[in-house]
Short mmCIF file of C-alpha atoms in Angstrom, two decimals:
data_model
loop_
_atom_site.label_atom_id
_atom_site.label_comp_id
_atom_site.label_asym_id
_atom_site.label_seq_id
_atom_site.Cartn_x
_atom_site.Cartn_y
_atom_site.Cartn_z
CA MET A 1 21.06 -7.75 38.21
CA ALA A 2 21.44 -9.95 36.86
CA ASN A 3 20.67 -7.93 32.80
CA GLU A 4 22.37 -5.17 32.93
CA GLY A 5 25.22 -3.77 30.76
CA MET A 6 24.84 -3.58 27.12
CA VAL A 7 24.09 -5.07 23.77
CA ARG A 8 26.33 -5.02 21.29
CA LYS A 9 25.07 -2.27 18.32
CA ASP A 10 24.81 -5.01 15.82
CA THR A 11 22.80 -7.18 17.69
CA LYS A 12 20.01 -8.79 14.99
CA SER A 13 16.37 -7.92 16.04
CA ALA A 14 13.39 -10.82 15.23
CA ALA A 15 9.91 -8.85 15.46
CA VAL A 16 6.42 -10.38 15.76
CA ILE A 17 2.89 -8.74 15.32
CA LEU A 18 -0.45 -9.26 17.40
CA ALA A 19 -2.71 -9.53 14.31
CA ALA A 20 -5.35 -12.79 15.38
CA GLY A 21 -8.05 -10.53 17.23
CA MET A 22 -11.48 -10.41 15.22
CA GLY A 23 -11.22 -6.74 15.07
CA VAL A 24 -15.82 -7.41 16.22
CA ARG A 25 -15.86 -3.25 16.02
CA MET A 26 -15.43 -2.74 12.95
CA LYS A 27 -18.15 -4.92 11.73
CA SER A 28 -16.93 -6.71 8.31
CA ASP A 29 -16.24 -9.38 6.68
CA LEU A 30 -12.49 -7.84 6.18
CA PRO A 31 -10.00 -9.52 8.85
CA LYS A 32 -9.31 -5.71 10.43
CA VAL A 33 -5.31 -6.23 9.58
CA LEU A 34 -6.35 -5.87 6.20
CA HIS A 35 -8.71 -2.85 5.95
CA PRO A 36 -6.99 -0.34 3.33
CA LEU A 37 -5.29 3.64 4.03
CA LEU A 38 -4.59 4.59 2.15
CA GLY A 39 -4.31 2.08 -0.99
CA GLU A 40 -2.44 -0.70 1.74
CA PRO A 41 -3.34 -3.09 4.39
CA MET A 42 -2.90 -1.18 7.58
CA ILE A 43 -0.80 -4.29 8.98
CA ARG A 44 1.11 -3.39 5.68
CA PHE A 45 2.38 0.08 7.59
CA VAL A 46 3.60 -1.66 10.18
CA ILE A 47 5.93 -4.53 8.26
CA ARG A 48 7.44 -0.84 6.70
CA ALA A 49 8.24 -0.09 10.58
CA LEU A 50 9.88 -2.57 11.84
CA GLU A 51 12.06 -3.40 8.27
CA GLN A 52 12.96 0.08 8.39
CA ALA A 53 13.93 -0.12 12.33
CA GLY A 54 15.78 -2.99 11.03
CA ALA A 55 13.66 -6.67 11.99
CA SER A 56 15.40 -8.95 9.57
CA ASN A 57 12.18 -11.93 10.26
CA ILE A 58 8.77 -10.96 10.98
CA LEU A 59 6.37 -13.28 12.11
CA ALA A 60 2.36 -12.12 12.34
CA VAL A 61 0.37 -14.52 15.17
CA LEU A 62 -3.04 -14.96 13.23
CA GLY A 63 -6.48 -16.13 13.91
CA HIS A 64 -9.38 -14.80 12.47
CA GLY A 65 -9.34 -14.72 8.99
CA ALA A 66 -6.03 -16.25 8.59
CA ALA A 67 -5.97 -17.15 5.33
CA GLN A 68 -6.91 -14.49 3.99
CA VAL A 69 -4.03 -12.37 5.82
CA GLU A 70 -1.46 -14.33 5.38
CA GLU A 71 -1.89 -14.53 1.33
CA ALA A 72 -2.24 -10.36 1.13
CA LEU A 73 0.76 -10.54 2.74
CA LYS A 74 3.38 -13.38 0.86
CA GLY A 75 6.63 -13.53 1.26
CA ARG A 76 6.45 -10.40 3.85
CA ILE A 77 5.59 -12.35 6.93
CA LYS A 78 5.87 -15.96 8.30
CA PRO A 79 2.70 -16.87 9.55
CA VAL A 80 2.12 -18.39 13.54
CA TYR A 81 -1.84 -19.83 14.34
CA GLN A 82 -3.06 -19.11 17.43
CA GLU A 83 -6.48 -20.69 16.99
CA LYS A 84 -8.19 -19.83 20.54
CA GLN A 85 -7.90 -16.38 21.28
CA LEU A 86 -6.85 -15.98 24.60
CA GLY A 87 -5.22 -13.06 24.92
CA THR A 88 -2.16 -11.24 24.00
CA GLY A 89 0.04 -13.58 25.67
CA HIS A 90 -1.51 -16.31 24.53
CA ALA A 91 -0.66 -14.66 21.27
CA LEU A 92 2.50 -13.90 21.99
CA ARG A 93 3.26 -17.54 23.05
CA MET A 94 2.52 -19.05 20.11
CA ALA A 95 4.86 -17.23 18.61
CA LEU A 96 7.32 -18.76 21.32
CA PRO A 97 8.62 -22.09 19.40
CA GLU A 98 9.73 -19.42 16.14
CA LEU A 99 11.63 -17.08 18.49
CA MET A 100 13.58 -20.30 20.36
CA ALA A 101 14.84 -21.00 16.64
CA TYR A 102 15.82 -17.91 16.15
CA ARG A 103 17.83 -17.59 18.85
CA GLU A 104 19.84 -20.48 18.24
CA SER A 105 21.10 -18.54 15.23
CA GLY A 106 22.28 -15.63 17.17
CA ILE A 107 18.79 -13.28 16.74
CA GLU A 108 18.89 -12.14 20.51
CA GLU A 109 15.93 -9.76 21.08
CA CYS A 110 12.78 -8.78 19.67
CA LEU A 111 10.17 -5.76 19.34
CA VAL A 112 6.64 -7.03 19.56
CA VAL A 113 4.00 -4.40 18.24
CA TYR A 114 0.04 -4.57 16.97
CA GLY A 115 -1.34 -5.18 13.27
CA ASP A 116 -3.65 -2.27 14.00
CA THR A 117 -1.60 0.90 15.33
CA PRO A 118 -0.34 2.08 11.42
CA LEU A 119 1.20 4.97 13.06
CA LEU A 120 4.03 3.26 13.97
CA THR A 121 7.43 5.25 12.83
CA GLY A 122 10.91 2.96 11.93
CA GLU A 123 12.27 6.00 13.83
CA THR A 124 10.06 5.26 16.68
CA LEU A 125 10.57 1.62 17.46
CA THR A 126 14.40 2.31 16.49
CA CYS A 127 14.42 4.53 19.13
CA LEU A 128 12.69 1.99 21.46
CA ARG A 129 15.34 -1.36 20.05
CA ASN A 130 18.47 1.63 21.57
CA THR A 131 16.76 2.40 24.86
CA ARG A 132 16.53 -1.43 25.96
CA ARG A 133 20.03 -2.24 24.54
CA GLU A 134 21.86 1.29 25.80
CA THR A 135 20.58 0.15 29.19
CA GLY A 136 20.88 -3.45 29.44
CA ALA A 137 17.40 -3.53 30.07
CA ALA A 138 15.80 -7.09 30.02
CA ALA A 139 12.74 -5.19 27.94
CA ALA A 140 11.72 -1.78 27.28
CA VAL A 141 7.45 -0.57 26.13
CA LEU A 142 6.82 2.60 24.71
CA THR A 143 4.69 4.95 26.01
CA ALA A 144 2.73 8.13 25.69
CA LEU A 145 1.23 11.08 27.69
CA PHE A 146 -2.63 11.48 27.22
CA ASP A 147 -4.46 14.37 28.67
CA LYS A 148 -7.08 11.95 28.48
CA PRO A 149 -6.07 8.38 28.52
CA GLU A 150 -8.98 6.41 28.61
CA GLY A 151 -9.22 3.33 27.59
CA TYR A 152 -5.08 2.77 27.95
CA GLY A 153 -3.62 0.73 29.85
CA ARG A 154 -1.64 2.99 32.68
CA ILE A 155 1.91 2.98 32.80
CA ILE A 156 3.01 2.18 36.42
CA LYS A 157 6.53 3.38 37.61
CA GLU A 158 9.38 3.35 40.21
CA GLY A 159 11.38 6.46 39.65
CA ASP A 160 12.64 5.91 36.03
CA ARG A 161 11.44 1.81 36.03
CA VAL A 162 9.10 -0.23 34.68
CA VAL A 163 6.98 -2.46 37.37
CA ALA A 164 3.63 -2.70 36.09
CA ILE A 165 1.50 -2.18 32.87
CA VAL A 166 -2.44 -2.30 33.93
CA GLU A 167 -5.21 -2.51 31.56
CA GLU A 168 -7.95 -0.12 32.56
CA LYS A 169 -10.03 -2.64 33.27
CA ASP A 170 -8.15 -3.72 36.01
CA ALA A 171 -6.82 -0.29 37.11
CA ASP A 172 -8.05 1.06 40.77
CA ALA A 173 -9.08 5.02 41.52
CA ALA A 174 -5.36 5.87 41.67
CA GLN A 175 -4.11 4.06 39.06
CA GLN A 176 -6.88 5.38 36.37
CA LYS A 177 -5.29 8.98 37.24
CA VAL A 178 -1.96 8.55 35.62
CA ASN A 179 -1.60 10.18 32.03
CA GLU A 180 0.94 8.04 30.97
CA ILE A 181 0.26 4.72 28.34
CA ASN A 182 1.39 2.12 27.20
CA VAL A 183 1.39 2.53 23.04
CA GLY A 184 1.65 -1.73 22.95
CA ALA A 185 4.80 -1.79 21.32
CA TYR A 186 7.64 -3.52 23.41
CA ALA A 187 11.26 -4.62 22.54
CA PHE A 188 12.57 -7.77 24.29
CA ASP A 189 15.38 -9.85 25.38
CA ILE A 190 14.24 -13.51 24.03
CA ASP A 191 15.53 -15.56 26.59
CA TRP A 192 14.38 -13.27 29.21
CA LEU A 193 10.61 -13.14 27.05
CA ALA A 194 10.54 -16.76 27.28
CA LYS A 195 10.64 -17.88 30.63
CA ALA A 196 8.08 -14.30 31.56
CA LEU A 197 5.68 -16.19 28.75
CA GLU A 198 5.47 -19.80 30.79
CA GLU A 199 4.71 -18.17 33.90
CA ILE A 200 1.97 -15.26 33.42
CA ARG A 201 -1.69 -16.53 33.97
CA PRO A 202 -5.12 -15.27 33.18
CA VAL A 203 -5.68 -13.84 36.43
CA ASN A 204 -7.45 -10.72 35.33
CA ALA A 205 -11.49 -9.39 34.58
CA GLN A 206 -10.93 -11.53 31.52
CA GLY A 207 -9.84 -14.03 31.87
CA GLU A 208 -6.67 -13.94 29.50
CA TYR A 209 -3.47 -13.96 29.29
CA TYR A 210 -2.27 -10.45 29.09
CA LEU A 211 0.54 -9.62 27.18
CA THR A 212 1.64 -6.50 29.85
CA ASP A 213 1.46 -9.11 32.17
CA VAL A 214 5.55 -10.37 30.98
CA ILE A 215 6.40 -6.23 32.18
CA ALA A 216 5.26 -7.05 36.04
CA TRP A 217 7.15 -10.52 36.16
CA LEU A 218 10.10 -9.60 34.92
CA SER A 219 10.66 -6.27 37.52
CA GLY A 220 9.61 -8.97 40.39
CA GLN A 221 12.58 -11.19 38.79
CA GLY A 222 14.51 -8.08 39.43
CA GLN A 223 14.68 -7.24 36.09
CA ALA A 224 15.41 -3.66 34.94
CA VAL A 225 11.76 -2.35 32.42
CA VAL A 226 12.48 0.90 31.29
CA SER A 227 10.65 2.80 28.22
CA TRP A 228 10.69 5.78 25.92
CA GLN A 229 8.16 8.21 25.02
CA THR A 230 7.61 8.62 21.98
CA HIS A 231 6.46 12.91 21.21
CA ASP A 232 3.86 12.16 18.93
CA ALA A 233 0.63 11.17 20.85
CA GLU A 234 -0.88 10.17 17.80
CA GLU A 235 1.50 7.06 16.86
CA ALA A 236 -0.33 5.55 20.00
CA LEU A 237 -3.99 5.01 17.61
CA GLY A 238 -5.52 1.89 17.46
CA ILE A 239 -7.93 1.50 14.90
CA ASN A 240 -11.33 -0.63 16.65
CA ASP A 241 -13.45 0.91 14.16
CA ARG A 242 -14.28 2.88 10.68
CA LEU A 243 -13.71 5.91 12.21
CA GLN A 244 -10.67 5.28 13.72
CA LEU A 245 -9.55 4.03 10.70
CA ALA A 246 -10.77 7.08 8.96
CA LYS A 247 -8.86 9.31 11.12
CA ALA A 248 -5.72 7.40 10.95
CA GLN A 249 -5.69 7.98 7.65
CA ASP A 250 -6.10 11.71 7.53
CA LEU A 251 -2.69 11.52 10.02
CA LEU A 252 -1.05 9.27 7.91
CA ARG A 253 -2.30 11.36 3.90
CA HIS A 254 -0.92 14.29 5.65
CA ARG A 255 2.67 12.66 7.68
CA ILE A 256 3.43 11.53 3.65
CA LEU A 257 2.47 14.25 1.44
CA GLU A 258 4.46 16.78 3.69
CA GLY A 259 7.12 14.44 2.95
CA HIS A 260 6.40 14.45 -0.75
CA MET A 261 6.23 18.78 -0.20
CA ARG A 262 9.23 19.04 1.78
CA GLU A 263 11.18 17.24 -0.97
CA GLY A 264 10.24 19.80 -3.35
CA VAL A 265 6.81 18.75 -4.57
CA THR A 266 3.83 21.06 -5.35
CA VAL A 267 0.37 19.35 -4.11
CA GLU A 268 -1.68 22.32 -4.92
CA GLU A 269 -4.60 21.31 -2.58
CA PRO A 270 -3.49 18.63 -0.22
CA ALA A 271 -6.60 17.78 1.23
CA ALA A 272 -8.54 16.42 -2.04
CA THR A 273 -5.03 14.25 -2.52
CA ILE A 274 -4.06 11.20 -1.79
CA ILE A 275 -0.35 9.57 -2.32
CA GLY A 276 0.34 5.57 -0.96
CA PRO A 277 3.14 5.80 1.39
CA PHE A 278 5.67 3.59 -1.20
CA VAL A 279 4.94 6.29 -3.72
CA GLU A 280 7.92 8.52 -5.21
CA ILE A 281 7.51 11.60 -6.79
CA GLY A 282 10.92 13.43 -8.17
CA ARG A 283 10.96 16.88 -7.70
CA ASP A 284 9.20 20.22 -9.35
CA SER A 285 6.55 17.45 -10.40
CA PHE A 286 3.05 19.14 -9.71
CA ILE A 287 0.31 16.96 -8.01
CA GLU A 288 -2.85 18.85 -9.51
CA THR A 289 -6.74 18.65 -7.38
CA GLY A 290 -7.98 15.09 -6.56
CA CYS A 291 -5.54 13.56 -7.61
CA GLN A 292 -5.07 9.85 -6.06
CA ILE A 293 -1.76 8.17 -6.35
CA PHE A 294 -1.02 4.52 -4.72
CA GLY A 295 0.77 1.38 -5.09
CA GLN A 296 4.85 1.66 -5.70
CA THR A 297 4.68 3.83 -8.63
CA VAL A 298 7.01 6.16 -9.09
CA ILE A 299 6.86 9.37 -10.78
CA GLY A 300 9.77 11.59 -12.63
CA LYS A 301 10.97 15.04 -12.63
CA SER A 302 9.01 18.34 -13.34
CA CYS A 303 5.57 16.36 -14.39
CA VAL A 304 2.63 16.97 -14.08
CA ILE A 305 0.27 14.86 -12.75
CA GLY A 306 -4.21 15.84 -12.40
CA PRO A 307 -6.47 16.85 -12.18
CA ARG A 308 -8.57 13.81 -10.70
CA SER A 309 -6.48 10.90 -12.39
CA ARG A 310 -5.87 7.91 -10.24
CA ILE A 311 -2.88 6.13 -10.56
CA THR A 312 -1.29 2.43 -9.11
CA ASP A 313 1.63 0.49 -9.44
CA CYS A 314 3.37 2.53 -12.45
CA ARG A 315 6.38 3.72 -13.14
CA ILE A 316 6.56 7.35 -15.20
CA GLY A 317 9.56 9.53 -16.19
CA ASP A 318 10.23 12.54 -16.81
CA GLU A 319 8.47 16.28 -17.70
CA SER A 320 5.23 13.68 -18.76
CA THR A 321 1.57 14.71 -18.25
CA ILE A 322 -1.25 12.39 -17.05
CA ASN A 323 -4.19 14.37 -16.95
CA GLN A 324 -7.81 12.75 -15.50
CA THR A 325 -6.51 9.36 -16.19
CA THR A 326 -6.56 6.12 -14.93
CA ALA A 327 -3.81 3.83 -14.87
CA MET A 328 -1.97 0.84 -13.28
CA GLU A 329 0.51 -1.56 -14.62
CA CYS A 330 2.61 1.04 -16.35
CA GLU A 331 5.01 2.44 -18.50
CA ILE A 332 4.70 5.93 -19.45
CA GLY A 333 8.30 7.16 -20.56
CA ASN A 334 9.71 10.84 -20.69
CA ARG A 335 7.61 13.99 -22.00
CA CYS A 336 4.49 11.86 -22.70
CA ASP A 337 0.75 13.31 -23.15
CA VAL A 338 -1.49 11.42 -21.64
CA GLY A 339 -5.68 12.05 -21.39
CA PRO A 340 -7.54 13.68 -20.32
CA TYR A 341 -9.88 10.40 -19.38
CA THR A 342 -8.08 8.07 -20.59
CA TYR A 343 -7.93 4.12 -19.25
CA LEU A 344 -4.14 2.40 -19.44
CA ARG A 345 -5.19 -0.67 -18.28
CA PRO A 346 -1.84 -3.45 -16.96
CA GLY A 347 0.55 -3.97 -19.60
CA CYS A 348 0.46 -0.59 -21.07
CA VAL A 349 4.39 0.65 -22.64
CA LEU A 350 4.37 3.93 -23.66
CA GLY A 351 7.90 5.33 -25.13
CA ASP A 352 9.54 8.97 -24.97
CA GLY A 353 7.42 11.41 -26.30
CA ALA A 354 4.43 8.64 -27.14
CA LYS A 355 0.88 10.16 -26.67
CA ALA A 356 -2.70 8.81 -25.68
CA GLY A 357 -5.55 11.05 -25.94
CA THR A 358 -9.19 11.62 -25.28
CA PHE A 359 -11.07 8.36 -24.50
CA VAL A 360 -8.34 6.16 -25.13
CA GLU A 361 -8.50 2.64 -23.70
CA MET A 362 -5.50 0.82 -23.39
CA LYS A 363 -4.30 -2.86 -22.84
CA LYS A 364 -1.02 -4.78 -22.91
CA ALA A 365 0.13 -1.82 -25.53
CA ILE A 366 3.22 -1.28 -26.69
CA ILE A 367 3.54 2.26 -27.99
CA ALA A 368 7.51 3.26 -29.67
CA PRO A 369 8.12 6.75 -28.83
CA GLY A 370 7.25 9.55 -30.88
CA ALA A 371 3.62 7.98 -31.66
CA LYS A 372 -0.09 8.97 -30.90
CA VAL A 373 -3.34 7.57 -30.72
CA PRO A 374 -4.88 10.30 -30.00
CA HIS A 375 -8.15 10.39 -28.94
CA LEU A 376 -11.43 7.86 -29.16
CA SER A 377 -9.89 4.19 -29.09
CA TYR A 378 -9.01 1.21 -28.47
CA MET A 379 -5.46 -0.05 -28.59
CA GLY A 380 -5.08 -3.71 -27.25
CA ASP A 381 -2.38 -6.61 -27.29
CA CYS A 382 -0.83 -4.82 -29.52
CA PHE A 383 2.28 -2.67 -30.74
CA VAL A 384 2.77 0.11 -31.84
CA GLY A 385 5.65 1.63 -33.93
CA GLU A 386 7.51 4.81 -33.61
CA ARG A 387 5.81 8.10 -35.29
CA VAL A 388 2.48 6.20 -36.39
CA ASN A 389 -0.36 8.33 -36.15
CA VAL A 390 -3.95 6.02 -34.99
CA GLY A 391 -6.81 8.51 -36.40
CA ALA A 392 -9.85 8.88 -34.23
CA GLY A 393 -12.78 5.76 -33.07
CA THR A 394 -9.67 3.27 -34.26
CA ILE A 395 -9.82 -0.46 -32.37
CA THR A 396 -7.64 -3.41 -32.31
CA CYS A 397 -10.20 -6.44 -32.24
CA ASN A 398 -7.90 -8.50 -29.99
CA TYR A 399 -10.64 -11.28 -29.00
CA ASP A 400 -12.68 -13.68 -30.75
CA GLY A 401 -14.81 -15.18 -28.64
CA LYS A 402 -11.61 -17.65 -27.48
CA ASP A 403 -8.25 -16.31 -26.96
CA LYS A 404 -6.82 -13.08 -27.53
CA HIS A 405 -4.50 -12.22 -30.48
CA GLN A 406 -1.49 -9.45 -31.23
CA THR A 407 -1.84 -6.36 -33.68
CA ILE A 408 1.48 -5.06 -34.89
CA ILE A 409 1.87 -1.48 -36.50
CA GLY A 410 4.84 -0.89 -38.30
CA ALA A 411 7.05 2.35 -37.16
CA ASP A 412 5.45 5.39 -39.55
CA ALA A 413 2.51 4.23 -40.56
CA PHE A 414 -1.12 6.00 -40.99
CA ILE A 415 -4.02 4.73 -39.24
CA GLY A 416 -6.93 5.61 -40.78
CA SER A 417 -10.24 6.99 -38.83
CA ASN A 418 -12.76 4.33 -37.36
CA SER A 419 -10.86 1.63 -38.61
CA ASN A 420 -11.08 -1.91 -36.40
CA LEU A 421 -7.75 -3.68 -36.99
CA VAL A 422 -8.79 -7.77 -36.43
CA ALA A 423 -5.66 -9.06 -34.77
CA PRO A 424 -3.94 -11.04 -35.92
CA VAL A 425 -3.11 -8.83 -38.42
CA THR A 426 0.52 -6.37 -38.80
CA VAL A 427 0.84 -2.86 -41.03
CA GLY A 428 3.70 -3.25 -42.29
CA GLU A 429 6.07 0.65 -41.63
CA GLY A 430 5.06 3.39 -43.56
CA ALA A 431 1.48 1.81 -44.42
CA TYR A 432 -1.58 3.12 -44.79
CA THR A 433 -4.96 2.26 -43.74
CA ALA A 434 -7.33 4.11 -45.25
CA ALA A 435 -11.17 5.67 -43.23
CA GLY A 436 -13.78 3.07 -42.35
CA SER A 437 -11.70 -0.05 -43.17
CA THR A 438 -11.87 -3.44 -41.63
CA ILE A 439 -8.53 -4.49 -42.16
CA THR A 440 -8.44 -8.24 -42.09
CA GLU A 441 -4.80 -9.35 -44.14
CA ASP A 442 -1.52 -7.67 -43.71
CA VAL A 443 -1.09 -4.50 -45.38
CA PRO A 444 2.76 -4.50 -46.72
CA ALA A 445 5.06 -1.86 -45.79
CA GLU A 446 4.10 0.92 -47.17
CA ALA A 447 0.93 0.29 -49.18
CA LEU A 448 -2.85 1.53 -48.84
CA GLY A 449 -5.24 -1.03 -47.07
CA ILE A 450 -8.87 -0.50 -47.68
CA ALA A 451 -11.53 -2.88 -46.84
CA ARG A 452 -15.12 -1.05 -47.18
CA GLY A 453 -18.26 -0.79 -48.55
CA ARG A 454 -18.00 1.06 -52.78
CA GLN A 455 -19.87 4.32 -52.08
CA LYS A 456 -23.09 5.03 -54.91
CA ASN A 457 -24.50 8.12 -55.16
CA ILE A 458 -28.62 8.30 -56.35
CA ILE A 459 -28.38 11.44 -58.39
CA GLY A 460 -31.90 13.02 -57.98
CA TRP A 461 -33.18 10.77 -54.82
CA LYS A 462 -34.30 13.17 -52.65
CA ARG A 463 -37.00 14.26 -55.46
CA ALA A 464 -38.48 10.47 -57.05
CA LYS A 465 -39.11 10.02 -52.59
CA HIS A 466 -41.27 12.93 -53.28
CA SER A 467 -42.96 12.22 -55.80
CA ALA A 468 -43.90 9.06 -54.71
CA ASN A 469 -45.80 10.08 -51.40
CA ALA A 470 -47.58 13.13 -52.99
#
């Protein structure tokens, strides 16, 4: 056949994600591919699988909610647009000019997937791509075996060759009995894909251009179309409604938790724990019940996280304890003690051995090594030096109604309970503030700052009061 022969192993791949659909059954104003799974838009899982499979140029065909999708994926994909939803074949045709530009630069191959198939893995897409390369076929189709294939396109074969994919609504009685289904992922030779997209026509029950018709056209031209069958039929699950979204999240959650546990992380109660796909956790760390860990969080070795902590986009060193804490976009050093009931807002940095204790809130706070903010305090826009102790009830008054200002506390200072530090203000190294003080001026190093009304005791006040009321 004209396209037989081995494809070079170093051939680069482009990729197209079809993500233009409205997702009517989701009953949502949010584009379907942006609905979150484990804290990430579902399309991020698809992008990750393509990147793991070696796709170097990823296009996304956008339609409904294009601006929202483009904003969410800025820098990760190159968008193309399908203004009228005329079917999957038409959507891929919208990407053809970009694909041909890639072809001119030497990229011969294109992976095509749907944006609502987050269970696909990079390993599976790699196997699909390699199957096409090793056979020299014009296309390779990802398939799965289903006992009950209702709702899926059927794979029609002659021997080992795929000759057609028939959508269920267009299938005859014999074709509906076929239990090998189309997962919706393909690897194409770009030249042959371009020729096929120019030839397919909307001759089906929906009056749409089907991507699956490309397969029949290629076969009709004498080109080889092969298949690779995934051993995990769950990868075929697409997301069309909230029930399928929940099922996919549960499957992904178990997959991710199993991966961490196999690498030496203890998860106390997997059924009550959520860990996102991009989280890294060091060995011998212990994840207690009810934790939710998202984003690009990195947790070191031998940490204890939880119970019921929610951590997003944080870096946590080794041997730290994070107890019943909400933290986002923070850096927490080694051997830190955080919580319970602590709120760490973006921009916080805790040095090695630092403490942020019970009912403490921090925002853009730099807490140097060994410093302690044990309880009932707010520390915003501040620097707290090494070995400082901040008494209970202390707040930095960082906002004057218009601008934010910084508080600086020098090393070895002692901040008395219920101190109000009115920024901008500096408490020098080794200085003290007396309990109950409102500090509005700088306190020099090793000085004591006192700013409170003088106490006056009225002797016999209670007896005089009772006599007056008699």
